[in-house]
Amino acid sequence: MALLAKPKTIYIENVNKTFSDTSGANVHDVLRDVNLVVKEGEFFVLLGPSGCGKSTLLNMIAGFISKTEGRLALGDEDIDKPGSDRAMVFQSADASLFPWLTVRENVEFGLRMKKVPKTERNRISDEFIRLVGLSGHEDKFPKALSGGMKQRVQLARVLANDPAILLMDEPFGALDAMTRRTMQKELIRIWRQTNKTVVFVTHDIQEALLLGERIGIMSIGPNSRISDVYDVRLPYPRDVADSRFLELLQAIENHFEE
Amino acid sequence: MALLAKPKTIYIENVNKTFSDTSGANVHDVLRDVNLVVKEGEFFVLLGPSGCGKSTLLNMIAGFISKTEGRLALGDEDIDKPGSDRAMVFQSADASLFPWLTVRENVEFGLRMKKVPKTERNRISDEFIRLVGLSGHEDKFPKALSGGMKQRVQLARVLANDPAILLMDEPFGALDAMTRRTMQKELIRIWRQTNKTVVFVTHDIQEALLLGERIGIMSIGPNSRISDVYDVRLPYPRDVADSRFLELLQAIENHFEE
Amino acid sequence: MTFYKKLLNSGVVTWIIVLIGWQLLSVGSNPDFLPGPVHTFRGMIELSQDGSLFRYIGVSFARVLAGWVLGCAAAIPVGLLMGRVTVIRTLTEPFINFIRFIPPLAFITLFLLWFGIGETSKIVLIMYATLFIVILNTMTGVLSVEEDKVRSARSMGASEWKILLHVIIPSTVPYIFTGMRLAMGTSFMAIIGAEMVAANEGVGFMIWSSRLYFKTDWIFVGLFSLGVMGFVTDRLLGWFGSVALSRYGIVGGAVFRGKLK
Amino acid sequence: MTFYKKLLNSGVVTWIIVLIGWQLLSVGSNPDFLPGPVHTFRGMIELSQDGSLFRYIGVSFARVLAGWVLGCAAAIPVGLLMGRVTVIRTLTEPFINFIRFIPPLAFITLFLLWFGIGETSKIVLIMYATLFIVILNTMTGVLSVEEDKVRSARSMGASEWKILLHVIIPSTVPYIFTGMRLAMGTSFMAIIGAEMVAANEGVGFMIWSSRLYFKTDWIFVGLFSLGVMGFVTDRLLGWFGSVALSRYGIVGGAVFRGKLK
Amino acid sequence: ASTQTAAPGAAAEVSANQQTPVKVRLAIDTAAGGSFQFRIAKDKGFFQKYGIEPEISNFAYGIDTVNALLISKADTALAADYALINSLGKGNMTVVSALTRTNEKSAAKTLLFVRDNINKPEDFKGKKLGVAKGTVYEYVWAKYLEKNHIDEKEVKYVPYSTPDEAFVSLQKGDMDAVWIGGALIDKFKTIKGVKSLIDVSGSGVNISSYLLLDSSFVKNNPDAVSSVLKALDEGIRYIPDHKEETAEVAFKELKLPKDRVLEDLQSTNYTLGFTQEDFDHLQDVKQWVENKGILKDKYELKDKINIDPLKKALPETATYKP
Ligand SMILES: Nc1ncnc2c1ncn2[C@@H]1O[C@H](COP(=O)(O)OP(=O)(O)OP(=O)(O)O)[C@@H](O)[C@H]1O
Ligand SMILES: Nc1ncnc2c1ncn2[C@@H]1O[C@H](COP(=O)(O)OP(=O)(O)OP(=O)(O)O)[C@@H](O)[C@H]1O
Ligand SMILES: [Mg+2]
Ligand SMILES: [Mg+2]
């Protein structure tokens, strides 16, 4: 399989994840036998109830935490640490943005770490700040921005590093319903423009259906796994009142109510 | 009009609200010319974008903050301070529950303040804890509960005081999508069972349509007012896939996109 | 968790390292200046034989405790009042932010004048040392009570007095407790000053009179006793807090604590 | 805001009340016991005429500042290290929670031995007084850096060293700053101890030697000077923080502050 | 026995009735000298024997006992001549007896330690001289320099408060010379590069110390004062034959190291009495202090002396005639 592996495809094979507490006495089996392949350029949504292990799985793909058993790879390279080919958009922009840096400085952070020269840095940050629709706000500090704007900064910051894969952990969970709707539309636009692979975590069925090409459903923890994968063959932008949309919504809702 | 006033009807007439900062120099006109009558036993939803002044209006009805101009009354009594005829369910249960009291003690708080004897208190708290579906959790502390359960405690605590009016400020805003759905159903059940007047604040159009008999739409601030009131003549429980539901949803969405 | 981690967490390793370091440092120096652990231990035995070291520890401890308890008892109501009443806070704040920079030591003579050479002046000195930190912590606690809690209590019919009793005070317990715990530290700091003048016994007195007679090993016994007294009291207090006050959100361990997982 | 509120907020009213209270208290008492404002003011003039009060203030201030700056400079790296490296934290924590109960005063002899009778030992004593509070605050700050910040920096290619420099330190600035500000308080507390030994000048020296010669009014001048020095430094520091470090989330005003709106 | 504080009004009654012990608050020092005659008198019951109920409080220095007397927290205090002269102007204090006087033997136990580069008085110019704050050594230095025609401006005083500071400073060269008495001289002799130049008699100063009482206390309770003096006299006579025991008492009560106390006892010459020489000596000190402009409060020395109780207790020692 290694020979055939596409360089930016995510392979998850029989992955288990167990947390144990300080004394080592209590073991918490979060994930068991997770299998998944996310193709290059795909928009994949992980949908599951609270606490089932969605963030845990995403953090393992990001390389932030290590698997207990199984195989996790990007192409034919095992994932064992964070890499600049993967980038995470966190749920809370407050927790992940650097409040002491301006919007521009936040977006340029990764470039500065890579010692990209200043003019080049400025060019890139300009581009992505424009892409997420924040032109004119470059010199503001995060605390002066609304929740939606902060998530845009996170997105721009991540895109500026040109990762192959975007990992998004309920990025719109804290936004109000209307801002959320706008951000979802924007994300689809940006994804189509940049052609990144996206793994998007949510527990909102409607959101999953608005965004994902495929939706992986996770079962309730402990020992959660990806129990089903739905293929959403609807064109973008999707319409919540569309009948096929509603059909799928109903189907997934029923799936959870069982 | 005073003569005709029903005792538990909320009258809001030409109410203005202005905040001014410390120095008194910067004046912030939040509400201007707000007019509204909420009838006894009605489920009224206030819908509006973030920051338009929904909470401000609700806090004025609760008597927590005072109006700048206009008339605010309950029946023919002016509202100028909090009263046990009105009760607020806050968005954040963490901020409003008493973490040092158990579920039962939280629910009994108001009764204790009114010096209701212990056996009577226990009877009432039992009843409302059962009503919100928390039987068996009486002796837990709030921090041992999930977000949804905490909101149930808030609801039980408020109901135990038997207020005529329930004021709810985005009570489900912090819950995950699935828990939220369940809570919405429960609220409708409880409302129909207890016959309270409910004023419910949200910025989620779908939530508004799922819950409200009437929906008051607030315009974007500053100088926000109730620009439209929709009458939702759909039976409960409502179905998000119902065509009339979708029609109304579309209509309100269009209203906001204008 | 492995055995080594447990060992590390217990602090035993720390103490072994400290003792070895101390011994190494002291080997090269004159024991009159830096007595090693052995010297100090010998001094400790010398002072313990007639039980006087323990009596001194007891006496100092009683003074610290009395001053600390009285200081807290005075500070908490003041802090609550300052937190609840803006006018009082605004009025007292500049004065408190002025007087808190004046060290207890500076008041020795004055307290002797005002309260005599007996126990009172010593206890008052320790009270003084605990006062401000508890006041300011309590006040901060009151100021950070969530408005929603107060509002919900009020709309459930609680009077201002009941709100204070049933909402403000329970919410502020963690802040008061932290303040009291930090103040315990400053109380121990003040004991040397308190026992410098007109004391007949106590660890501070011992340190001071050993200085006059240049008995460095006894000074070290005193220092060591103070450290142990402080450490033990702090841990006990933490333990008490986590047991008795857990419903108010107080967790155990040192104020600042490190543990391997 | 009305004129009265402004007056209240400025602290002028507070001082007027304090002065009146002080005057009333002192009227009935022997000035040797409690010199009133007038007496104290006369003492102040007496001590200022040859400029010695100002020189003393200057000298003490320089010592506090030097000790505080050096103490912070030593404590911040230690605190960062303790925060980042669990083994180090676990190893050092019991010792730090032991030694922080030992008052600086107790170390006078040792510091004299190691650093001589001159300025060094005084400055080291003040360093000691600032050390633990800054270490522990810095450590707490490091421990409360959100994991998400570190993770996002790491996935953007930052090395451990760059994470320390560009994420941990900036995030910890508010904690470090609070620690430094509190430590400024303890530095002022330690100045009397520092100037008790072999000092010819300084406010602590003045208080201490006035004690020997029973000049209560001069003691009061000393107390007053210390309070004012502390108060002013604290406000300056707060102001500096809110101007220069605002991007790190530091706001102005006293650590504990009350204002009418 | 019921106790009674010596209130002015009750004075006559108290002294008439020896059965009721008079409470006397004795403030004594723990530093060099140690005031062991007081401690022994208490420990051996001499005070009780004379109808006195002693209440002892300890202070680090003599000057602190004077302050305690000044603020009426004690009835008695003790002070060396120099501090005494400086303090007498404040409050209402009366000198009732001498407590220690320098004799040859005790003078030999107070030495001037100097660093090796000092061999003769002229060498002190430009040097750093250690002086214990608030003690008689301020005076000793001044007299010594005066005697050797050295201007005080040519030296630099380094104040210190406890002997360990002097020890360290001398060793490190932060001080060039310091006067040290009693138990610690052996320790100072061990410092490398330091030697003892002369003993205190070389300064021309005879250090003596005195017992001070609150004036009104003396006026109202002359008999109680006599009793105190009698008890002290017994204490003084007891010590020479019971040095070990005295050291035991010092350890028990104060945690003073026994060996050091024994040393101290060697060098202290406890006494009681008040002679014309005492008066002249104090007058000399006073004159000198006045000439130096140090003395702030003016007073007449003879007004501050009352040896009537001493005359009654130990007539042969009270030879001074006002
Ligand atoms: N570091 C950890 N130590 C122990 N248990 C953990 C840890 N992190 C997560 N868990 C547990 O693993 C389970 C899954 O957590 P995770 O955060 O992945 O859920 P989630 O699906 O992202 O939930 P949510 O929708 O609430 O974010 C939970 O039960 C959680 O308690
Ligand atoms: N105490 C206050 N002082 C000054 N301005 C205030 C105060 N409270 C609210 N405001 C301002 O009034 C406006 C309305 O606030 P409000 O909280 O009522 O909005 P909201 O509709 O509830 O918003 P959200 O949906 O975000 O809760 C906002 O612009 C807010 O900044
Ligand atoms: Mg998650
Ligand atoms: Mg709101």
Short mmCIF file of C-alpha atoms in Angstrom, two decimals, chain B residues 9-156:
data_model
loop_
_atom_site.label_atom_id
_atom_site.label_comp_id
_atom_site.label_asym_id
_atom_site.label_seq_id
_atom_site.Cartn_x
_atom_site.Cartn_y
_atom_site.Cartn_z
CA THR B 9 -49.60 41.16 30.51
CA ILE B 10 -46.32 42.90 29.72
CA TYR B 11 -46.72 46.41 28.34
CA ILE B 12 -43.76 48.12 26.70
CA GLU B 13 -44.56 51.57 25.36
CA ASN B 14 -42.12 53.88 23.58
CA VAL B 15 -39.22 52.63 25.62
CA ASN B 16 -35.77 54.12 25.02
CA LYS B 17 -32.54 52.91 26.53
CA THR B 18 -29.25 54.75 26.49
CA PHE B 19 -25.98 53.69 28.06
CA SER B 20 -23.36 56.28 28.88
CA ASP B 21 -19.78 55.54 29.78
CA THR B 22 -17.89 56.56 32.92
CA SER B 23 -17.14 60.10 31.86
CA GLY B 24 -20.68 60.63 30.58
CA ALA B 25 -19.21 61.85 27.30
CA ASN B 26 -20.00 58.86 25.09
CA VAL B 27 -23.67 58.04 24.89
CA HIS B 28 -24.78 54.77 23.36
CA ASP B 29 -28.39 54.68 22.17
CA VAL B 30 -29.25 51.02 22.30
CA LEU B 31 -33.05 50.99 22.11
CA ARG B 32 -35.36 53.57 20.64
CA ASP B 33 -39.16 53.55 20.60
CA VAL B 34 -39.70 49.96 21.50
CA ASN B 35 -43.35 48.97 21.63
CA LEU B 36 -44.61 45.55 22.56
CA VAL B 37 -47.43 43.79 24.39
CA VAL B 38 -46.86 40.20 25.49
CA LYS B 39 -50.07 38.48 26.53
CA GLU B 40 -50.55 36.19 29.45
CA GLY B 41 -49.53 32.61 28.72
CA GLU B 42 -47.94 33.54 25.42
CA PHE B 43 -44.64 32.17 24.11
CA PHE B 44 -42.97 35.23 22.61
CA VAL B 45 -39.59 35.10 20.90
CA LEU B 46 -37.31 38.10 20.49
CA LEU B 47 -35.10 37.54 17.47
CA GLY B 48 -32.30 39.83 16.43
CA PRO B 49 -28.64 40.04 15.49
CA SER B 50 -25.92 40.03 18.10
CA GLY B 51 -25.58 43.27 20.01
CA CYS B 52 -28.91 44.76 18.95
CA GLY B 53 -30.21 45.01 22.49
CA LYS B 54 -32.23 41.85 23.12
CA SER B 55 -30.65 41.22 26.50
CA THR B 56 -31.02 44.86 27.40
CA LEU B 57 -34.75 44.71 26.75
CA LEU B 58 -35.11 41.46 28.67
CA ASN B 59 -33.16 42.88 31.61
CA MET B 60 -35.47 45.85 31.69
CA ILE B 61 -38.51 43.58 31.84
CA ALA B 62 -36.82 41.66 34.64
CA GLY B 63 -36.21 44.93 36.47
CA PHE B 64 -32.45 44.45 36.57
CA ILE B 65 -31.74 47.64 34.69
CA SER B 66 -33.87 50.73 34.36
CA LYS B 67 -35.30 52.26 31.20
CA THR B 68 -34.19 55.67 30.07
CA GLU B 69 -37.59 56.76 28.81
CA GLY B 70 -41.05 55.31 28.12
CA ARG B 71 -43.34 53.01 30.03
CA LEU B 72 -42.71 49.44 31.14
CA ALA B 73 -45.47 47.73 33.06
CA LEU B 74 -46.81 44.43 34.22
CA GLY B 75 -50.57 44.76 34.21
CA ASP B 76 -51.03 48.23 35.67
CA GLU B 77 -47.97 48.14 37.84
CA ASP B 78 -44.85 49.84 36.59
CA ILE B 79 -41.74 47.70 36.50
CA ASP B 80 -38.94 49.32 38.46
CA LYS B 81 -37.29 46.47 40.31
CA PRO B 82 -36.97 42.69 40.13
CA GLY B 83 -39.96 40.78 41.42
CA SER B 84 -40.73 37.16 42.07
CA ASP B 85 -43.47 37.33 39.44
CA ARG B 86 -40.73 37.37 36.80
CA ALA B 87 -37.80 34.99 36.61
CA MET B 88 -34.79 34.89 34.35
CA VAL B 89 -33.12 31.86 32.82
CA PHE B 90 -29.65 33.07 31.92
CA GLN B 91 -27.54 31.98 28.98
CA SER B 92 -24.72 30.75 31.16
CA ALA B 93 -25.78 28.32 33.85
CA ASP B 94 -22.22 28.45 35.19
CA ALA B 95 -22.57 32.13 35.85
CA SER B 96 -26.02 31.93 37.38
CA LEU B 97 -26.28 28.65 39.31
CA PHE B 98 -24.74 28.50 42.77
CA PRO B 99 -21.90 26.00 42.42
CA TRP B 100 -21.64 25.50 46.19
CA LEU B 101 -25.21 24.18 46.38
CA THR B 102 -26.45 20.82 45.18
CA VAL B 103 -29.10 20.56 42.49
CA ARG B 104 -31.79 20.31 45.15
CA GLU B 105 -30.40 23.22 47.16
CA ASN B 106 -30.24 25.32 44.03
CA VAL B 107 -33.83 24.57 43.19
CA GLU B 108 -34.92 25.32 46.75
CA PHE B 109 -33.00 28.59 47.01
CA GLY B 110 -35.94 30.87 46.33
CA LEU B 111 -38.18 28.89 48.69
CA ARG B 112 -35.55 29.15 51.42
CA MET B 113 -35.43 32.92 50.91
CA LYS B 114 -39.19 32.94 51.42
CA LYS B 115 -38.82 30.76 54.53
CA VAL B 116 -40.96 27.93 53.14
CA PRO B 117 -40.73 25.00 55.62
CA LYS B 118 -38.39 22.19 54.75
CA THR B 119 -40.89 19.47 53.96
CA GLU B 120 -42.86 21.76 51.71
CA ARG B 121 -39.61 22.85 50.04
CA ASN B 122 -38.64 19.27 49.42
CA ARG B 123 -41.99 18.48 47.93
CA ILE B 124 -41.82 21.41 45.52
CA SER B 125 -38.22 20.78 44.49
CA ASP B 126 -38.97 17.10 43.92
CA GLU B 127 -41.80 18.08 41.64
CA PHE B 128 -39.80 20.45 39.47
CA ILE B 129 -36.69 18.33 39.38
CA ARG B 130 -38.90 15.58 38.04
CA LEU B 131 -40.55 17.96 35.58
CA VAL B 132 -37.19 18.89 34.01
CA GLY B 133 -36.11 15.25 34.03
CA LEU B 134 -33.35 15.39 36.62
CA SER B 135 -34.66 12.90 39.18
CA GLY B 136 -31.75 10.98 40.61
CA HIS B 137 -29.36 13.89 40.27
CA GLU B 138 -30.66 15.85 43.30
CA ASP B 139 -27.50 15.61 45.34
CA LYS B 140 -24.99 16.37 42.64
CA PHE B 141 -23.19 19.67 42.43
CA PRO B 142 -23.58 21.68 39.23
CA LYS B 143 -19.99 21.05 38.15
CA ALA B 144 -20.79 17.34 37.90
CA LEU B 145 -23.50 18.00 35.33
CA SER B 146 -23.39 18.50 31.57
CA GLY B 147 -24.37 21.82 30.00
CA GLY B 148 -27.84 20.66 29.15
CA MET B 149 -28.46 19.33 32.64
CA LYS B 150 -27.31 22.62 34.14
CA GLN B 151 -29.84 24.50 32.06
CA ARG B 152 -32.50 22.12 33.31
CA VAL B 153 -31.50 22.98 36.87
CA GLN B 154 -31.86 26.67 36.05
CA LEU B 155 -35.30 26.00 34.65
CA ALA B 156 -36.36 23.98 37.69
#
